[in-house]
């Protein structure tokens, strides 16, 4: 059983992620008594803050991002007392000595480190921590994405981390895995005998995964134009969702068993190469249009120059194993789409023979919505009320489980609350292992190589629409429509 960390060192503590997510999440754990009274949080960044100014920044972040009913003046004051700050420039090795000095005797107790910095700072940060004696057996490290931009760079980052932190003390974060509905997918599959007999190629026609955004660049100009939708969303979030949908039942719910099964799925993904890239992928870039009734500029206008970066990607993927032989997985993500939503659609096969003459039957469909609201909906056929003098009338009706309503007495948590608590407690189950990351990058690199080999460039789509028209054709060639 891993030891509890008594100190959390938060790199990038003055950044946007810390203000919006990390500090509010840590406050939620504090308010619910889930971290020990002597637990301390040490923030660090290049900015010249001190303890007082860092606490003032944290207080403002809590006022803005924590609901009034979930905070109180006394609880906030007690939380702020846990905070301290050390100015640190990761590019200057001597800075890390100040961090070790600030920790004092606590450096010998359990330490958890959350690294939310630019990827180019990972290697000097790891080296600085090791040189300052902050990479020992009592220290574990959490890494916020992006972890590279291709397989080679990801391996370089992982090698640098592994030089000081072995795999069992390295926690790679994908915040989607901290969402309640993502974890509920595991419960839905493996705690109910209802679905397992049908959860295969004999029972499922296809699967759709959509992660759509209404926003454009939103201040991420330099990062996004060097990344694109495939590497920003598909490589991590969407492939993790695919793996959870498709994996075999683990022998038990623990880190090794769960991640072993996910890796098997990722390694079974059929490569999309130059021969299949045209029929199995669509890329697009948004132009000027309207989202939510507001006129918005095109990507090139926001960027200030022409670019071949894709802001939309749709893929047709296959998993070459017995369970999923012949079942397509359609993935779709993009910016400036009509709605912000993350959904998994499991389309079951229809009944083999209808006894309702002349009545059109719709095959059952399971809709798992991750955001903006968490919901699980099973669409089934039911009889319409009436005397049925002309035969039984049937139509599709939803069976809904609204997660907030079903668990009304339980506070909805930020995904990072679960992940930060797991990091502090040393539970790696919901974190991504190195072989997972590299299997994901290997598949993604093959797709990008296919685009390059065929000269494929993004097609235009108007902001506020569901991407290029070719994305519709991607599924409709198979008699399938996107679930919008």
Coordinates of C-alpha atoms in Angstrom, one line a residue, residues 52-382:
X52 CA 0.8 36.3 1.2
X53 CA 0.2 37.2 -2.5
X54 CA -0.1 33.5 -3.4
X55 CA -2.8 33.0 -0.8
X56 CA -4.6 36.1 -2.0
X57 CA -4.5 34.8 -5.6
X58 CA -5.8 31.4 -4.3
X59 CA -8.6 33.1 -2.4
X60 CA -9.7 35.0 -5.5
X61 CA -9.7 31.8 -7.5
X62 CA -11.9 30.0 -4.9
X63 CA -14.3 33.0 -4.8
X64 CA -14.6 32.8 -8.6
X65 CA -14.6 29.0 -9.3
X66 CA -16.2 27.4 -6.2
X67 CA -20.0 27.6 -5.8
X68 CA -21.1 29.8 -2.8
X69 CA -22.9 26.8 -1.2
X70 CA -19.7 24.8 -1.2
X71 CA -17.5 27.3 0.6
X72 CA -17.4 29.2 3.8
X73 CA -15.1 31.9 5.2
X74 CA -13.7 29.7 8.0
X75 CA -13.1 26.8 5.7
X76 CA -11.3 29.0 3.1
X77 CA -9.2 30.6 5.8
X78 CA -8.1 27.2 7.1
X79 CA -7.3 26.0 3.5
X80 CA -5.2 29.1 2.8
X81 CA -3.2 28.3 5.9
X82 CA -2.0 25.2 4.2
X83 CA -0.5 27.2 1.3
X84 CA 3.0 28.5 0.9
X85 CA 5.0 29.7 -2.1
X86 CA 8.5 29.3 -3.5
X87 CA 9.6 31.3 -6.5
X88 CA 11.4 28.9 -8.9
X89 CA 12.7 29.1 -12.4
X90 CA 13.0 25.6 -13.7
X91 CA 15.7 26.6 -16.2
X92 CA 18.0 27.6 -13.3
X93 CA 19.2 24.5 -11.3
X94 CA 20.0 26.6 -8.2
X95 CA 16.3 27.4 -7.8
X96 CA 15.6 23.8 -6.7
X97 CA 17.8 24.2 -3.6
X98 CA 15.5 26.9 -2.4
X99 CA 12.5 24.6 -2.8
X100 CA 14.3 21.9 -0.7
X101 CA 15.2 24.4 1.9
X102 CA 11.6 25.6 2.1
X103 CA 10.4 22.1 2.7
X104 CA 12.8 21.5 5.5
X105 CA 12.1 18.4 7.5
X106 CA 9.0 17.7 5.4
X107 CA 11.3 16.7 2.5
X108 CA 11.8 13.5 4.3
X109 CA 8.1 12.7 4.5
X110 CA 5.9 11.6 1.5
X111 CA 5.8 14.2 -1.3
X112 CA 3.5 14.4 -4.3
X113 CA 4.5 16.7 -7.2
X114 CA 2.1 18.0 -9.8
X115 CA 3.9 19.2 -12.9
X116 CA 1.8 21.6 -14.9
X117 CA 4.4 23.3 -17.0
X118 CA 5.5 23.5 -20.6
X119 CA 6.8 20.2 -21.9
X120 CA 10.2 21.7 -22.7
X121 CA 10.6 22.3 -19.0
X122 CA 10.0 18.7 -17.9
X123 CA 13.6 17.5 -18.4
X124 CA 15.3 20.4 -16.5
X125 CA 12.6 20.2 -13.8
X126 CA 13.2 16.5 -13.3
X127 CA 17.0 17.0 -13.2
X128 CA 16.6 19.9 -10.7
X129 CA 14.4 17.9 -8.4
X130 CA 16.8 15.0 -8.5
X131 CA 19.8 17.3 -7.8
X132 CA 18.0 18.8 -4.8
X133 CA 17.2 15.4 -3.3
X134 CA 13.5 15.7 -4.2
X135 CA 13.2 12.5 -6.3
X136 CA 13.7 9.8 -3.7
X137 CA 11.6 6.7 -2.9
X138 CA 9.1 8.9 -0.9
X139 CA 8.3 11.1 -3.9
X140 CA 5.8 10.5 -6.7
X141 CA 5.2 12.8 -9.7
X142 CA 2.1 13.7 -11.7
X143 CA 2.5 14.9 -15.3
X144 CA -0.1 17.1 -17.0
X145 CA -0.4 16.7 -20.8
X146 CA 0.9 17.3 -23.4
X147 CA 3.5 14.6 -23.1
X148 CA 5.2 15.2 -26.5
X149 CA 3.9 15.8 -30.0
X150 CA 4.7 12.4 -31.5
X151 CA 6.1 9.0 -30.4
X152 CA 9.7 10.1 -30.5
X153 CA 9.2 13.2 -28.4
X154 CA 7.0 11.3 -26.0
X155 CA 9.7 8.7 -25.5
X156 CA 12.2 11.4 -24.9
X157 CA 10.0 12.9 -22.1
X158 CA 9.3 9.5 -20.6
X159 CA 13.0 8.6 -20.6
X160 CA 13.9 11.9 -18.9
X161 CA 11.2 11.2 -16.2
X162 CA 12.3 7.6 -15.8
X163 CA 15.8 8.7 -15.1
X164 CA 14.6 10.0 -11.7
X165 CA 11.1 8.5 -11.2
X166 CA 10.4 4.8 -12.0
X167 CA 7.0 3.9 -13.5
X168 CA 5.4 3.0 -10.2
X169 CA 6.0 6.6 -9.0
X170 CA 5.0 8.3 -12.3
X171 CA 1.4 9.4 -12.7
X172 CA 0.4 10.7 -16.2
X173 CA -2.8 12.6 -16.0
X174 CA -5.7 12.6 -18.4
X175 CA -8.4 14.5 -16.7
X176 CA -11.2 12.8 -18.6
X177 CA -10.4 9.7 -16.5
X178 CA -11.4 11.6 -13.4
X179 CA -14.9 12.3 -14.6
X180 CA -17.7 10.5 -12.8
X181 CA -19.4 9.3 -16.0
X182 CA -16.2 7.9 -17.4
X183 CA -15.7 5.9 -14.2
X184 CA -19.4 5.0 -14.4
X185 CA -18.7 3.4 -17.8
X186 CA -16.6 0.8 -16.0
X187 CA -19.4 0.2 -13.5
X188 CA -22.0 0.1 -16.2
X189 CA -20.1 -2.6 -18.1
X190 CA -18.7 -4.7 -15.3
X191 CA -21.3 -4.4 -12.6
X192 CA -24.3 -5.4 -14.7
X193 CA -24.9 -8.7 -16.4
X194 CA -27.4 -7.1 -18.7
X195 CA -24.9 -5.7 -21.2
X196 CA -22.0 -8.2 -21.3
X197 CA -23.7 -10.8 -23.5
X198 CA -24.3 -8.1 -26.1
X199 CA -21.1 -6.1 -25.7
X200 CA -19.4 -7.5 -28.8
X201 CA -19.6 -7.8 -32.6
X202 CA -22.7 -10.0 -32.4
X203 CA -24.7 -7.4 -30.4
X204 CA -23.2 -4.0 -31.4
X205 CA -23.4 -2.5 -34.8
X206 CA -21.1 0.4 -34.2
X207 CA -19.8 2.9 -31.6
X208 CA -19.6 6.7 -31.9
X209 CA -17.5 9.0 -29.7
X210 CA -17.9 12.7 -30.1
X211 CA -16.1 15.5 -28.2
X212 CA -17.2 18.8 -29.6
X213 CA -16.3 22.4 -28.6
X214 CA -17.9 25.7 -29.4
X215 CA -14.8 27.7 -28.7
X216 CA -12.0 28.7 -31.0
X217 CA -8.4 29.3 -30.1
X218 CA -9.3 31.1 -26.8
X219 CA -5.7 32.2 -26.1
X220 CA -4.1 28.9 -27.1
X221 CA -2.8 30.2 -30.4
X222 CA 0.9 29.1 -30.3
X223 CA 0.1 25.7 -28.7
X224 CA -2.9 24.8 -30.8
X225 CA -1.4 25.7 -34.2
X226 CA 1.5 23.4 -33.6
X227 CA -0.8 20.6 -32.4
X228 CA -4.2 20.3 -34.1
X229 CA -7.3 18.4 -33.2
X230 CA -5.8 14.9 -33.7
X231 CA -3.0 15.4 -31.2
X232 CA -4.9 17.7 -28.9
X233 CA -8.0 15.5 -28.4
X234 CA -7.9 12.1 -30.1
X235 CA -4.4 11.0 -29.0
X236 CA -5.4 11.2 -25.3
X237 CA -9.0 11.8 -24.3
X238 CA -10.8 10.0 -27.1
X239 CA -8.5 7.0 -27.3
X240 CA -8.8 6.5 -23.5
X241 CA -12.6 6.5 -23.9
X242 CA -12.4 4.1 -26.8
X243 CA -10.2 1.8 -24.7
X244 CA -12.6 1.8 -21.8
X245 CA -15.5 1.0 -24.1
X246 CA -13.7 -1.8 -25.8
X247 CA -11.5 -3.5 -23.2
X248 CA -12.0 -6.9 -21.8
X249 CA -13.1 -7.4 -18.2
X250 CA -10.1 -6.9 -15.9
X251 CA -9.5 -9.7 -13.4
X252 CA -9.9 -7.1 -10.6
X253 CA -10.3 -3.3 -10.3
X254 CA -6.7 -2.4 -9.7
X255 CA -4.2 -0.3 -11.6
X256 CA -2.3 -3.1 -13.3
X257 CA -5.3 -5.1 -14.4
X258 CA -7.3 -2.2 -15.8
X259 CA -4.3 -0.7 -17.6
X260 CA -3.3 -4.1 -19.0
X261 CA -6.7 -4.4 -20.7
X262 CA -6.6 -0.9 -22.1
X263 CA -3.2 -1.5 -23.6
X264 CA -4.4 -4.6 -25.4
X265 CA -7.2 -2.5 -27.1
X266 CA -4.8 0.2 -28.1
X267 CA -2.3 -2.2 -29.6
X268 CA -5.2 -3.9 -31.5
X269 CA -6.2 -0.7 -33.3
X270 CA -5.9 -1.3 -37.1
X271 CA -3.4 1.2 -38.6
X272 CA -4.9 3.9 -40.8
X273 CA -2.2 4.3 -43.4
X274 CA -1.7 6.0 -46.8
X275 CA -3.9 3.3 -48.5
X276 CA -6.9 3.9 -46.2
X277 CA -6.4 7.5 -45.0
X278 CA -8.8 8.9 -47.6
X279 CA -11.7 6.5 -46.7
X280 CA -11.1 6.4 -42.9
X281 CA -10.3 10.1 -42.0
X282 CA -11.7 13.6 -42.6
X283 CA -10.0 16.8 -41.5
X284 CA -11.3 20.3 -41.5
X285 CA -10.6 23.9 -40.5
X286 CA -13.4 26.3 -39.4
X287 CA -14.1 29.4 -41.4
X288 CA -16.2 32.4 -40.3
X289 CA -19.7 31.6 -39.2
X290 CA -22.1 31.8 -36.2
X291 CA -22.0 29.9 -33.0
X292 CA -24.8 30.4 -30.4
X293 CA -26.2 33.3 -32.4
X294 CA -22.8 35.2 -32.4
X295 CA -20.7 35.8 -35.5
X296 CA -17.2 34.4 -35.1
X297 CA -14.1 34.7 -37.3
X298 CA -12.4 31.8 -39.1
X299 CA -9.4 30.0 -37.8
X300 CA -6.9 31.8 -40.1
X301 CA -8.4 35.1 -39.1
X302 CA -7.9 34.3 -35.4
X303 CA -4.4 33.0 -36.1
X304 CA -3.5 36.0 -38.2
X305 CA -2.1 33.8 -41.0
X306 CA -2.9 30.8 -43.2
X307 CA -2.4 27.4 -41.7
X308 CA -2.9 23.7 -42.6
X309 CA -3.6 22.8 -38.9
X310 CA -6.8 20.8 -38.6
X311 CA -9.5 22.0 -36.1
X312 CA -11.8 19.1 -36.9
X313 CA -11.1 15.4 -37.4
X314 CA -13.3 12.4 -37.9
X315 CA -12.0 8.9 -38.0
X316 CA -13.3 5.4 -38.7
X317 CA -11.3 3.0 -36.5
X318 CA -11.3 -0.8 -36.2
X319 CA -10.1 -3.0 -33.4
X320 CA -8.7 -6.2 -34.7
X321 CA -9.6 -8.7 -32.1
X322 CA -12.4 -11.3 -31.6
X323 CA -14.8 -9.2 -29.6
X324 CA -14.8 -6.3 -32.1
X325 CA -14.2 -7.9 -35.5
X326 CA -15.9 -5.8 -38.1
X327 CA -17.4 -3.2 -35.7
X328 CA -16.5 0.4 -36.7
X329 CA -15.7 3.0 -34.1
X330 CA -16.4 6.5 -35.4
X331 CA -14.5 9.3 -33.6
X332 CA -15.2 13.0 -34.1
X333 CA -13.9 16.1 -32.5
X334 CA -13.6 19.7 -33.5
X335 CA -13.7 23.4 -32.5
X336 CA -16.4 25.9 -33.4
X337 CA -19.1 23.2 -33.6
X338 CA -22.7 23.8 -32.8
X339 CA -22.7 22.4 -29.2
X340 CA -20.2 21.6 -26.4
X341 CA -20.7 17.9 -25.6
X342 CA -18.8 14.7 -25.0
X343 CA -20.8 11.6 -25.8
X344 CA -20.3 7.9 -26.3
X345 CA -23.0 6.2 -28.5
X346 CA -23.3 2.4 -28.5
X347 CA -25.6 1.3 -31.3
X348 CA -26.9 -2.2 -30.8
X349 CA -28.0 -4.4 -33.7
X350 CA -31.7 -4.6 -34.5
X351 CA -33.9 -7.6 -33.7
X352 CA -33.4 -10.4 -36.3
X353 CA -37.2 -10.5 -37.1
X354 CA -40.0 -8.1 -36.4
X355 CA -43.4 -9.6 -35.4
X356 CA -45.0 -6.2 -35.8
X357 CA -46.0 -6.2 -39.4
X358 CA -45.5 -2.9 -41.2
X359 CA -44.0 -1.3 -38.1
X360 CA -40.5 0.2 -38.3
X361 CA -38.3 -0.9 -35.4
X362 CA -35.4 1.2 -34.3
X363 CA -32.4 -0.7 -32.8
X364 CA -31.6 0.0 -29.2
X365 CA -29.0 2.7 -28.5
X366 CA -27.0 3.5 -25.3
X367 CA -26.1 7.2 -25.0
X368 CA -23.5 8.0 -22.4
X369 CA -23.0 11.8 -22.0
X370 CA -20.0 13.1 -20.2
X371 CA -20.5 16.8 -20.6
X372 CA -22.0 19.4 -20.3
X373 CA -24.4 17.3 -18.1
X374 CA -23.8 13.7 -17.1
X375 CA -26.4 11.4 -18.3
X376 CA -26.9 7.8 -19.3
X377 CA -29.8 7.1 -21.7
X378 CA -30.9 3.7 -23.1
X379 CA -33.3 4.1 -26.1
X380 CA -35.7 1.1 -26.3
X381 CA -38.9 0.3 -28.2
X382 CA -42.2 0.4 -26.3

